[in-house]
GROMACS .gro file of C-alpha atoms in nm:
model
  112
    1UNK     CA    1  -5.626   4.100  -4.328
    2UNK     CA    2  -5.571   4.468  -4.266
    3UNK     CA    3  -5.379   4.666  -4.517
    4UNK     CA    4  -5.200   4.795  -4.257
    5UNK     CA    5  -4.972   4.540  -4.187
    6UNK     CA    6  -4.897   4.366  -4.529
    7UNK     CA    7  -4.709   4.672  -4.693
    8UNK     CA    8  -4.456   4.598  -4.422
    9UNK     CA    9  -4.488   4.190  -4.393
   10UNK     CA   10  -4.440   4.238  -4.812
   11UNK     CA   11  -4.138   4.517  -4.727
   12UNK     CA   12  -3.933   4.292  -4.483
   13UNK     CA   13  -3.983   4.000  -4.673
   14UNK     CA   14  -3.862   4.103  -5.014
   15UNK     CA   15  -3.560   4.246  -4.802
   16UNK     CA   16  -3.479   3.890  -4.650
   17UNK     CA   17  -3.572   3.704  -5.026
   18UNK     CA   18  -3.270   3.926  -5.189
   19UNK     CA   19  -3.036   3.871  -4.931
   20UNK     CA   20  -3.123   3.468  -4.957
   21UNK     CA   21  -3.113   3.493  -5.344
   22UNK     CA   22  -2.755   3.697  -5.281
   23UNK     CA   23  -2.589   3.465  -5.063
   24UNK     CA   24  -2.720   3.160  -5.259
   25UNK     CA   25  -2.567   3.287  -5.617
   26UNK     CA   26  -2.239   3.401  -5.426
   27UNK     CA   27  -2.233   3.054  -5.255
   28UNK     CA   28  -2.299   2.865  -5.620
   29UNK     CA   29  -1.999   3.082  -5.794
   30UNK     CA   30  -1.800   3.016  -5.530
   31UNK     CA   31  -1.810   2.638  -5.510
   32UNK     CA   32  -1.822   2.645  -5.915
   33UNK     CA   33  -1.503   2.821  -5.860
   34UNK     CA   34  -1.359   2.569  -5.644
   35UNK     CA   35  -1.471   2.263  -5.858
   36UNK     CA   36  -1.264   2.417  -6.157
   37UNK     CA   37  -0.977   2.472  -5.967
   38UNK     CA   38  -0.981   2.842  -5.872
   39UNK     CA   39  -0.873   2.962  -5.559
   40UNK     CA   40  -1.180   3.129  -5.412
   41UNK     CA   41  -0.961   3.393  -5.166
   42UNK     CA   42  -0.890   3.489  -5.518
   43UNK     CA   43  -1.231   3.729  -5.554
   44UNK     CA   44  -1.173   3.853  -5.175
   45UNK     CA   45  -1.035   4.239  -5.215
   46UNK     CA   46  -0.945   4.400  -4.893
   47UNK     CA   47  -0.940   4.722  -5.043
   48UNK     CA   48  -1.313   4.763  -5.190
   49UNK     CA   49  -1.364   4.677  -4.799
   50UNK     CA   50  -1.188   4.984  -4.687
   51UNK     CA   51  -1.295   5.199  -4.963
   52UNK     CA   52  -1.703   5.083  -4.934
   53UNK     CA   53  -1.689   5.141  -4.517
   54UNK     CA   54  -1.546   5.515  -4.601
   55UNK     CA   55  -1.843   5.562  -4.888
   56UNK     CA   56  -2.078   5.477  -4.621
   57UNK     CA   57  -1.880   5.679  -4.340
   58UNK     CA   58  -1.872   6.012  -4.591
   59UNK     CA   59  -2.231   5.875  -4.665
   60UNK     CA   60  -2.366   5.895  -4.356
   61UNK     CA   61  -2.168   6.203  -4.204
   62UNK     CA   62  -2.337   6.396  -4.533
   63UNK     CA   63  -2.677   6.306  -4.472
   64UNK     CA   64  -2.617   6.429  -4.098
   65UNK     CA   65  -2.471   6.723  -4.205
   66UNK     CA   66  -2.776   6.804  -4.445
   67UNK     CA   67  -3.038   6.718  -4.186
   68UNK     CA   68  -2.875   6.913  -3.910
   69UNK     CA   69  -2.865   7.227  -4.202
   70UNK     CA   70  -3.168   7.184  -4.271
   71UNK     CA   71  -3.311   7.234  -3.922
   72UNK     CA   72  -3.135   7.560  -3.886
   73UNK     CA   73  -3.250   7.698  -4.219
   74UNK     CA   74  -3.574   7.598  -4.153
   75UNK     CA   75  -3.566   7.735  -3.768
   76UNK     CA   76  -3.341   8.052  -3.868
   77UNK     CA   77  -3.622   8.167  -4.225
   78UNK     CA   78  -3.902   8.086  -3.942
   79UNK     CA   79  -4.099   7.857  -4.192
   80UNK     CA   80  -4.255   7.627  -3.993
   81UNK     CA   81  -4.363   7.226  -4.083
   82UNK     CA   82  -4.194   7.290  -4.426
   83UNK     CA   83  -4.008   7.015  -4.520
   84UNK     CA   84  -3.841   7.083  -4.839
   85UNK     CA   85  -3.504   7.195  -4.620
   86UNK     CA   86  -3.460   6.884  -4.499
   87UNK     CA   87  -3.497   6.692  -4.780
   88UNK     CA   88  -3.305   6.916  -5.052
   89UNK     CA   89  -3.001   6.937  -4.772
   90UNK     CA   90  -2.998   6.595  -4.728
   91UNK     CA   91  -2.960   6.555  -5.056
   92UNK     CA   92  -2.695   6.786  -5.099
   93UNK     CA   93  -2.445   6.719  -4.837
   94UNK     CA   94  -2.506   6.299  -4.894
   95UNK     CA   95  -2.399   6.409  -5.287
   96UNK     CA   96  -2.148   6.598  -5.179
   97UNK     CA   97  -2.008   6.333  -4.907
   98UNK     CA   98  -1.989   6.085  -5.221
   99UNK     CA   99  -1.858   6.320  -5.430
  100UNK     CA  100  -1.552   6.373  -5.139
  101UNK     CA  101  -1.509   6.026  -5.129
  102UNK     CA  102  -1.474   6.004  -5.472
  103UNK     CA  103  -1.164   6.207  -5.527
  104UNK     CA  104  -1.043   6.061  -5.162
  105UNK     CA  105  -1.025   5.745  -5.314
  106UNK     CA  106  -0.904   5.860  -5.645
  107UNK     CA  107  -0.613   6.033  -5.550
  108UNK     CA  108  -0.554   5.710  -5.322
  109UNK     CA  109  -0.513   5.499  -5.664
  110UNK     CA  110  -0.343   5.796  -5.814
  111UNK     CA  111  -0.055   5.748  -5.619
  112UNK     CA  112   0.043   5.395  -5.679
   0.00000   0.00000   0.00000
């Protein structure tokens, strides 16, 4: 077989293997949860929901930002195939979009 191919066959099946193992513990807990009597809605929190799709929104918007900087740095200092821009901006706005989010969210909780 060509070595080609089985770093990604090996990639996208260790991807679908923790996603089966996931769902299969969360599945177990759950229905241990019900034999003892729990409620299960119990562990649903509608607010990690909210707060995890703005992490990912600030996330994402960062890592735009820092890609988008770092082609202008790059095209603006005339370096060309260099890159360190992209990478190091990336970086640095996706840090700093988490960072946002953070105290977004804290001062959320803050106020309750």
């Amino acid at each position: 077989m060509n070595g080609d191919i089985i770093v990604p066959i090996t990639f996208i099946t260790s991807i679908f293997g923790i996603i089966y193992f996931y769902l299969k513990s969360r599945h177990r807990e759950r229905s241990a949860m019900i034999e003892k009597g729990i409620d299960a809605s119990s562990i649903e929190n509608k607010t990690k929901t909210i707060a995890t799709t703005l992490k990912i929104g600030m996330l994402c918007v960062g890592i735009g930002m820092g890609i988008l900087m770092g082609y202008l740095v790059n095209t603006f200092f005339g370096i060309q195939d260099s890159p360190v821009f992209y990478f190091a901006f990336t970086f640095l706005f996706g840090g700093l979009g988490l960072i946002l989010n953070y105290k977004i969210e804290k001062s959320s909780t803050d106020g309750y």
